[in-house]
């Protein structure tokens, strides 16, 4: 058996020559040399308010320091193998472009699945194309909205997507729906092969965990998406995004929380039961959204300016990405960090038996409800 391939992961901004966008686009259209171009944005707008209540002193972020705002670039590379399910672009002698493959590298530092696929001959050859889907975007709603879609928008805004096909792995219905809402002018070509040969590829570095340091690309994605749903009726709804059917992180007193919120006029929603367009439309009607940390809170980007999000974070699963997204769309974020984990036996047996169960936690309801009430 042939040995697995060895990879040399390179940082595009160090390994490729810098160009301006016009030169990069000309090179892409006419078979020119590789390079990258910065994508500058106007100065960030004033940030909306935020608030953190940490019962555990475990939140690892400075509550008075807002999340980083990234400065993505757009890159043009030649003679690469593209692995659609992973987002990875691998060039001659095992050169792997860090940003395109960043999410796969996070999951497999040795890129073992790619090494295995390198044994196979590329099944499809394409002259040139725009690549935008990272590994996480293939299955995670948040990574799709906040990594993949801004990366596609960058290529659209800079004139690359009109000059070549936009390439994607086989998409799910909700992904097709969101792309059609945001990019009606683009035709996305779904490629079923596991290894595809590209003479030229363009991609944005925002493919790599952009959700942790988003910029105004997120706001412009949201503006495109919400333009495809009816205007809000004027209702100011209170929405709770339930995770009771999710198995990974189990809030053992979620039923009691939902009952208390219903008495406060909240609608309890299980996002996985709604299609993408219905989720967006729901957010346009919402004034306050409450939910535990999870991909469904990426929907915060579709709230109207001035809306409020209360995110319940277990102390062993903290993050600032929802806050970061809210900042870009003028939505107020409030984070509640609660003790976690609790004894796994507190979770229902059925929840513990589900595939993917990680831990259970029990936020103190009286204190949590006081925090939520202050946001109403």
Short mmCIF file of C-alpha atoms in Angstrom, two decimals:
data_model
loop_
_atom_site.label_atom_id
_atom_site.label_comp_id
_atom_site.label_asym_id
_atom_site.label_seq_id
_atom_site.Cartn_x
_atom_site.Cartn_y
_atom_site.Cartn_z
CA UNK A 1 0.00 0.00 0.00
CA UNK A 2 1.32 3.45 -0.92
CA UNK A 3 2.20 5.72 2.02
CA UNK A 4 -0.22 8.48 2.94
CA UNK A 5 0.53 11.91 1.53
CA UNK A 6 2.45 14.43 3.63
CA UNK A 7 1.17 18.00 3.61
CA UNK A 8 2.82 21.40 3.84
CA UNK A 9 0.26 23.83 5.24
CA UNK A 10 0.98 27.37 4.07
CA UNK A 11 -0.37 30.75 5.07
CA UNK A 12 -1.63 32.37 1.89
CA UNK A 13 -0.65 35.90 2.90
CA UNK A 14 2.93 34.85 3.48
CA UNK A 15 3.38 32.42 0.59
CA UNK A 16 1.50 34.22 -2.21
CA UNK A 17 2.28 37.65 -3.69
CA UNK A 18 -0.08 40.45 -2.75
CA UNK A 19 -2.05 42.08 -5.58
CA UNK A 20 -4.89 44.52 -5.84
CA UNK A 21 -8.28 43.02 -6.54
CA UNK A 22 -8.38 44.16 -10.17
CA UNK A 23 -5.04 42.46 -10.92
CA UNK A 24 -6.16 39.32 -9.12
CA UNK A 25 -9.42 39.19 -11.07
CA UNK A 26 -7.54 39.67 -14.36
CA UNK A 27 -5.19 36.82 -13.46
CA UNK A 28 -8.15 34.57 -12.66
CA UNK A 29 -9.88 35.36 -15.95
CA UNK A 30 -6.79 35.03 -18.12
CA UNK A 31 -4.76 32.26 -16.53
CA UNK A 32 -2.33 34.56 -14.74
CA UNK A 33 -0.18 34.06 -11.68
CA UNK A 34 -1.36 33.31 -8.16
CA UNK A 35 -1.83 35.94 -5.49
CA UNK A 36 -4.02 37.40 -2.79
CA UNK A 37 -5.72 40.74 -2.29
CA UNK A 38 -6.96 42.38 0.91
CA UNK A 39 -10.66 43.15 1.24
CA UNK A 40 -10.75 46.39 3.23
CA UNK A 41 -13.95 47.45 4.94
CA UNK A 42 -15.06 50.88 6.17
CA UNK A 43 -14.39 51.65 9.80
CA UNK A 44 -16.64 49.63 12.09
CA UNK A 45 -19.81 51.29 13.29
CA UNK A 46 -20.50 51.98 16.96
CA UNK A 47 -21.18 48.71 18.75
CA UNK A 48 -24.60 47.95 20.29
CA UNK A 49 -24.78 47.36 24.05
CA UNK A 50 -23.79 44.06 25.59
CA UNK A 51 -23.87 42.50 29.03
CA UNK A 52 -22.31 39.40 30.60
CA UNK A 53 -23.40 37.71 33.82
CA UNK A 54 -20.89 35.02 34.77
CA UNK A 55 -21.85 32.95 37.80
CA UNK A 56 -18.67 30.88 37.56
CA UNK A 57 -15.84 33.30 36.71
CA UNK A 58 -15.14 30.86 33.87
CA UNK A 59 -15.86 33.07 30.88
CA UNK A 60 -12.46 33.34 29.15
CA UNK A 61 -13.14 36.61 27.34
CA UNK A 62 -12.78 40.19 28.52
CA UNK A 63 -16.34 41.46 28.85
CA UNK A 64 -15.20 45.03 28.22
CA UNK A 65 -13.29 44.10 25.05
CA UNK A 66 -15.44 43.35 22.01
CA UNK A 67 -14.66 40.38 19.76
CA UNK A 68 -12.06 40.84 17.07
CA UNK A 69 -13.13 42.09 13.66
CA UNK A 70 -11.38 40.12 10.94
CA UNK A 71 -9.79 41.39 7.75
CA UNK A 72 -10.32 38.66 5.17
CA UNK A 73 -8.55 38.42 1.87
CA UNK A 74 -9.42 36.85 -1.46
CA UNK A 75 -6.97 34.39 -3.01
CA UNK A 76 -6.29 33.02 -6.48
CA UNK A 77 -4.39 29.73 -6.78
CA UNK A 78 -3.44 27.43 -9.65
CA UNK A 79 -3.19 23.67 -10.20
CA UNK A 80 -4.97 22.46 -7.08
CA UNK A 81 -6.97 19.45 -6.02
CA UNK A 82 -10.21 20.44 -4.33
CA UNK A 83 -11.86 18.11 -1.83
CA UNK A 84 -15.46 19.40 -1.76
CA UNK A 85 -16.61 17.74 1.45
CA UNK A 86 -13.69 19.24 3.38
CA UNK A 87 -13.09 22.60 1.69
CA UNK A 88 -9.41 21.69 1.30
CA UNK A 89 -7.34 22.93 -1.63
CA UNK A 90 -4.09 20.98 -2.06
CA UNK A 91 -1.48 22.01 -4.59
CA UNK A 92 1.74 20.55 -5.95
CA UNK A 93 4.00 18.70 -3.51
CA UNK A 94 1.29 18.56 -0.85
CA UNK A 95 0.87 22.32 -0.46
CA UNK A 96 -2.36 22.97 1.49
CA UNK A 97 -3.86 26.46 1.67
CA UNK A 98 -4.47 27.15 5.34
CA UNK A 99 -7.64 29.22 5.15
CA UNK A 100 -9.53 27.03 2.71
CA UNK A 101 -8.72 23.96 4.79
CA UNK A 102 -8.70 25.58 8.23
CA UNK A 103 -11.84 23.94 9.54
CA UNK A 104 -10.79 20.50 8.32
CA UNK A 105 -7.36 21.07 9.88
CA UNK A 106 -9.04 21.88 13.19
CA UNK A 107 -10.80 18.52 13.07
CA UNK A 108 -7.94 16.48 11.55
CA UNK A 109 -4.56 18.16 12.13
CA UNK A 110 -2.92 15.50 9.95
CA UNK A 111 -5.66 15.76 7.29
CA UNK A 112 -5.95 11.98 7.33
CA UNK A 113 -9.15 11.88 5.21
CA UNK A 114 -7.48 14.01 2.54
CA UNK A 115 -4.37 11.85 2.58
CA UNK A 116 -6.58 8.82 1.94
CA UNK A 117 -8.38 10.55 -0.94
CA UNK A 118 -5.05 11.55 -2.48
CA UNK A 119 -4.58 7.89 -3.37
CA UNK A 120 -7.43 8.24 -5.86
CA UNK A 121 -7.31 9.90 -9.23
CA UNK A 122 -9.31 13.11 -9.53
CA UNK A 123 -12.67 12.20 -11.01
CA UNK A 124 -13.54 15.63 -12.41
CA UNK A 125 -11.42 18.39 -13.96
CA UNK A 126 -12.69 21.98 -14.03
CA UNK A 127 -10.95 24.92 -15.65
CA UNK A 128 -11.73 27.45 -12.92
CA UNK A 129 -14.19 28.04 -10.14
CA UNK A 130 -15.06 29.88 -6.95
CA UNK A 131 -14.85 27.77 -3.78
CA UNK A 132 -16.63 28.95 -0.62
CA UNK A 133 -17.69 25.98 1.53
CA UNK A 134 -15.50 25.03 4.51
CA UNK A 135 -15.81 21.67 6.21
CA UNK A 136 -17.98 22.99 9.06
CA UNK A 137 -20.39 24.69 6.68
CA UNK A 138 -21.31 21.35 5.20
CA UNK A 139 -23.36 20.35 8.24
CA UNK A 140 -23.44 23.18 10.79
CA UNK A 141 -25.98 25.98 10.35
CA UNK A 142 -23.81 28.55 12.11
CA UNK A 143 -20.68 27.81 10.12
CA UNK A 144 -22.66 27.90 6.90
CA UNK A 145 -24.19 31.31 7.66
CA UNK A 146 -21.09 32.91 9.14
CA UNK A 147 -18.18 31.25 7.29
CA UNK A 148 -19.48 29.96 3.96
CA UNK A 149 -21.95 32.66 2.95
CA UNK A 150 -19.65 35.63 3.70
CA UNK A 151 -16.97 33.86 1.66
CA UNK A 152 -19.33 33.55 -1.27
CA UNK A 153 -20.38 37.18 -0.90
CA UNK A 154 -16.75 38.30 -1.02
CA UNK A 155 -16.33 36.55 -4.38
CA UNK A 156 -19.62 37.98 -5.67
CA UNK A 157 -18.85 41.55 -4.63
CA UNK A 158 -15.38 41.47 -6.18
CA UNK A 159 -16.60 40.17 -9.55
CA UNK A 160 -15.20 36.64 -9.42
CA UNK A 161 -18.49 34.76 -9.17
CA UNK A 162 -19.80 36.23 -12.40
CA UNK A 163 -16.74 35.08 -14.31
CA UNK A 164 -16.66 31.42 -13.27
CA UNK A 165 -18.93 28.80 -11.74
CA UNK A 166 -19.50 28.86 -8.00
CA UNK A 167 -18.63 25.35 -6.85
CA UNK A 168 -20.05 23.46 -3.89
CA UNK A 169 -20.31 19.91 -2.60
CA UNK A 170 -23.74 18.32 -2.71
CA UNK A 171 -25.97 20.68 -0.73
CA UNK A 172 -28.82 20.14 1.69
CA UNK A 173 -32.21 21.72 1.04
CA UNK A 174 -31.73 24.40 3.70
CA UNK A 175 -28.36 25.36 2.21
CA UNK A 176 -29.83 25.68 -1.29
CA UNK A 177 -32.64 27.80 0.12
CA UNK A 178 -30.31 30.24 1.88
CA UNK A 179 -28.06 30.56 -1.16
CA UNK A 180 -31.05 31.21 -3.42
CA UNK A 181 -32.29 33.89 -1.03
CA UNK A 182 -28.92 35.63 -0.77
CA UNK A 183 -27.55 35.14 -4.27
CA UNK A 184 -30.39 34.91 -6.81
CA UNK A 185 -27.99 36.15 -9.48
CA UNK A 186 -25.63 33.19 -9.03
CA UNK A 187 -25.84 29.62 -10.21
CA UNK A 188 -24.15 27.23 -7.83
CA UNK A 189 -22.73 24.10 -9.41
CA UNK A 190 -22.89 21.14 -7.05
CA UNK A 191 -20.03 18.71 -7.60
CA UNK A 192 -20.41 15.13 -6.43
CA UNK A 193 -16.79 14.00 -6.79
CA UNK A 194 -14.58 13.51 -3.76
CA UNK A 195 -11.47 14.89 -5.46
CA UNK A 196 -11.71 17.53 -8.18
CA UNK A 197 -8.90 18.99 -10.24
CA UNK A 198 -9.05 22.78 -10.61
CA UNK A 199 -6.73 24.65 -12.92
CA UNK A 200 -7.66 27.87 -11.12
CA UNK A 201 -9.53 28.49 -7.89
CA UNK A 202 -10.62 31.61 -6.03
CA UNK A 203 -11.65 31.62 -2.38
CA UNK A 204 -11.84 34.01 0.55
CA UNK A 205 -9.90 33.47 3.77
CA UNK A 206 -13.18 33.95 5.66
CA UNK A 207 -13.76 30.23 5.04
CA UNK A 208 -11.63 29.62 8.14
CA UNK A 209 -13.76 30.20 11.27
CA UNK A 210 -14.88 33.68 10.23
CA UNK A 211 -17.65 33.45 12.83
CA UNK A 212 -15.05 34.20 15.53
CA UNK A 213 -14.01 37.52 13.95
CA UNK A 214 -16.72 38.61 11.51
CA UNK A 215 -16.90 41.96 9.82
CA UNK A 216 -19.52 43.81 7.78
CA UNK A 217 -19.70 40.96 5.26
CA UNK A 218 -22.06 39.32 7.77
CA UNK A 219 -24.37 42.33 7.78
CA UNK A 220 -24.48 42.39 3.98
CA UNK A 221 -25.23 38.67 3.83
CA UNK A 222 -28.09 39.24 6.26
CA UNK A 223 -29.42 42.16 4.22
CA UNK A 224 -29.53 39.99 1.11
CA UNK A 225 -31.28 37.13 2.89
CA UNK A 226 -33.96 39.19 4.64
CA UNK A 227 -34.81 40.92 1.36
CA UNK A 228 -36.23 37.56 0.24
CA UNK A 229 -38.79 37.26 3.07
CA UNK A 230 -41.96 39.31 3.59
CA UNK A 231 -41.70 42.58 5.46
CA UNK A 232 -42.28 42.07 9.20
CA UNK A 233 -45.85 42.68 10.32
CA UNK A 234 -44.87 45.01 13.13
CA UNK A 235 -45.25 42.36 15.79
CA UNK A 236 -42.56 42.29 18.46
CA UNK A 237 -42.43 38.65 19.41
CA UNK A 238 -40.50 36.97 22.19
CA UNK A 239 -38.87 33.76 20.95
CA UNK A 240 -37.20 30.93 22.82
CA UNK A 241 -35.06 28.58 20.71
CA UNK A 242 -35.48 25.18 22.33
CA UNK A 243 -32.78 22.52 22.33
CA UNK A 244 -34.90 19.81 23.96
CA UNK A 245 -34.51 17.52 20.95
CA UNK A 246 -30.73 18.01 20.82
CA UNK A 247 -28.47 15.46 22.46
CA UNK A 248 -25.04 17.04 22.79
CA UNK A 249 -25.58 19.54 25.63
CA UNK A 250 -28.65 18.81 27.75
CA UNK A 251 -30.21 21.51 29.92
CA UNK A 252 -31.94 19.27 32.43
CA UNK A 253 -34.46 21.90 33.55
CA UNK A 254 -35.26 23.22 30.08
CA UNK A 255 -38.92 22.19 30.30
CA UNK A 256 -39.33 24.30 33.44
CA UNK A 257 -37.56 27.23 31.77
CA UNK A 258 -39.86 26.96 28.76
CA UNK A 259 -42.95 26.96 30.98
CA UNK A 260 -41.73 30.07 32.79
CA UNK A 261 -40.99 31.82 29.50
CA UNK A 262 -44.38 30.90 28.03
CA UNK A 263 -45.98 32.66 30.99
CA UNK A 264 -43.98 35.73 29.97
CA UNK A 265 -45.35 35.67 26.43
CA UNK A 266 -42.59 33.72 24.73
CA UNK A 267 -43.20 31.40 21.80
CA UNK A 268 -41.22 28.16 22.14
CA UNK A 269 -39.65 27.21 18.82
CA UNK A 270 -37.75 24.13 17.74
CA UNK A 271 -35.72 25.56 14.86
CA UNK A 272 -34.96 22.19 13.28
CA UNK A 273 -38.68 21.84 12.52
CA UNK A 274 -38.70 25.00 10.38
CA UNK A 275 -37.20 25.43 6.95
CA UNK A 276 -34.55 28.11 6.49
CA UNK A 277 -36.89 30.74 5.09
CA UNK A 278 -39.33 30.28 7.97
CA UNK A 279 -36.51 30.70 10.49
CA UNK A 280 -35.45 33.96 8.86
CA UNK A 281 -39.04 35.25 8.77
CA UNK A 282 -39.47 34.36 12.45
CA UNK A 283 -36.40 36.40 13.37
CA UNK A 284 -37.75 39.42 11.51
CA UNK A 285 -40.79 39.35 13.81
CA UNK A 286 -38.76 38.96 17.01
CA UNK A 287 -37.82 41.61 19.53
CA UNK A 288 -36.13 39.29 22.03
CA UNK A 289 -34.58 35.88 21.34
CA UNK A 290 -33.45 33.60 24.16
CA UNK A 291 -31.57 30.36 23.68
CA UNK A 292 -28.74 28.18 24.87
CA UNK A 293 -25.47 28.22 22.95
CA UNK A 294 -25.79 26.45 19.64
CA UNK A 295 -25.91 26.89 15.89
CA UNK A 296 -29.53 28.10 15.88
CA UNK A 297 -28.39 31.37 17.48
CA UNK A 298 -26.71 32.24 14.19
CA UNK A 299 -30.24 33.36 13.30
CA UNK A 300 -29.52 36.43 15.43
CA UNK A 301 -28.00 37.98 12.31
CA UNK A 302 -31.53 38.28 10.88
CA UNK A 303 -33.01 40.27 13.77
CA UNK A 304 -33.98 43.85 13.16
CA UNK A 305 -31.56 46.47 14.51
CA UNK A 306 -32.21 47.07 18.19
CA UNK A 307 -33.29 43.49 18.83
CA UNK A 308 -31.95 41.64 21.85
CA UNK A 309 -30.42 38.19 22.28
CA UNK A 310 -29.98 36.38 25.60
CA UNK A 311 -27.54 33.49 25.23
CA UNK A 312 -27.33 30.86 27.96
CA UNK A 313 -23.78 29.49 28.04
CA UNK A 314 -22.69 26.44 30.06
CA UNK A 315 -19.40 27.28 31.78
CA UNK A 316 -17.64 24.42 30.00
CA UNK A 317 -18.88 25.53 26.57
CA UNK A 318 -18.20 29.25 26.36
CA UNK A 319 -17.76 31.34 23.23
CA UNK A 320 -18.17 34.87 21.91
CA UNK A 321 -19.23 34.17 18.32
CA UNK A 322 -22.91 35.03 18.84
CA UNK A 323 -21.87 38.33 20.42
CA UNK A 324 -19.56 38.95 17.47
CA UNK A 325 -22.35 38.35 14.95
CA UNK A 326 -24.80 40.53 16.89
CA UNK A 327 -22.34 43.44 16.83
CA UNK A 328 -22.32 43.40 13.04
CA UNK A 329 -26.10 43.73 12.73
CA UNK A 330 -26.74 46.24 15.55
CA UNK A 331 -28.33 43.70 17.88
CA UNK A 332 -27.82 43.79 21.65
CA UNK A 333 -26.27 40.63 23.12
CA UNK A 334 -26.52 39.48 26.74
CA UNK A 335 -24.61 36.41 27.87
CA UNK A 336 -25.51 34.31 30.91
CA UNK A 337 -22.73 31.90 31.96
CA UNK A 338 -23.99 29.20 34.30
CA UNK A 339 -22.35 26.36 36.24
CA UNK A 340 -21.72 23.23 34.16
CA UNK A 341 -21.55 20.29 33.98
CA UNK A 342 -23.82 18.65 36.49
CA UNK A 343 -24.08 14.93 37.18
CA UNK A 344 -24.86 13.29 33.84
CA UNK A 345 -27.44 11.12 35.62
CA UNK A 346 -29.62 14.22 35.97
CA UNK A 347 -30.24 14.09 32.22
CA UNK A 348 -33.11 11.85 31.10
CA UNK A 349 -32.03 8.34 30.21
CA UNK A 350 -33.23 8.82 26.64
CA UNK A 351 -31.07 11.93 26.27
CA UNK A 352 -28.01 10.13 27.62
CA UNK A 353 -28.64 7.24 25.25
CA UNK A 354 -28.71 9.45 22.18
CA UNK A 355 -25.69 9.54 19.95
CA UNK A 356 -23.51 12.57 20.65
CA UNK A 357 -24.45 13.21 24.28
CA UNK A 358 -21.65 15.22 25.92
CA UNK A 359 -22.83 16.64 29.22
CA UNK A 360 -25.77 17.88 31.28
CA UNK A 361 -26.16 21.23 33.04
CA UNK A 362 -28.72 22.98 35.21
CA UNK A 363 -28.82 26.78 35.20
CA UNK A 364 -30.34 28.28 38.37
CA UNK A 365 -33.80 29.19 37.07
CA UNK A 366 -34.67 32.03 39.43
CA UNK A 367 -31.44 33.88 38.70
CA UNK A 368 -31.65 33.15 34.97
CA UNK A 369 -35.24 34.37 34.74
CA UNK A 370 -34.28 37.57 36.56
CA UNK A 371 -31.55 38.10 33.95
CA UNK A 372 -34.01 37.46 31.10
CA UNK A 373 -36.66 39.72 32.64
CA UNK A 374 -34.17 42.59 32.61
CA UNK A 375 -33.92 42.22 28.82
CA UNK A 376 -37.67 42.43 28.22
#
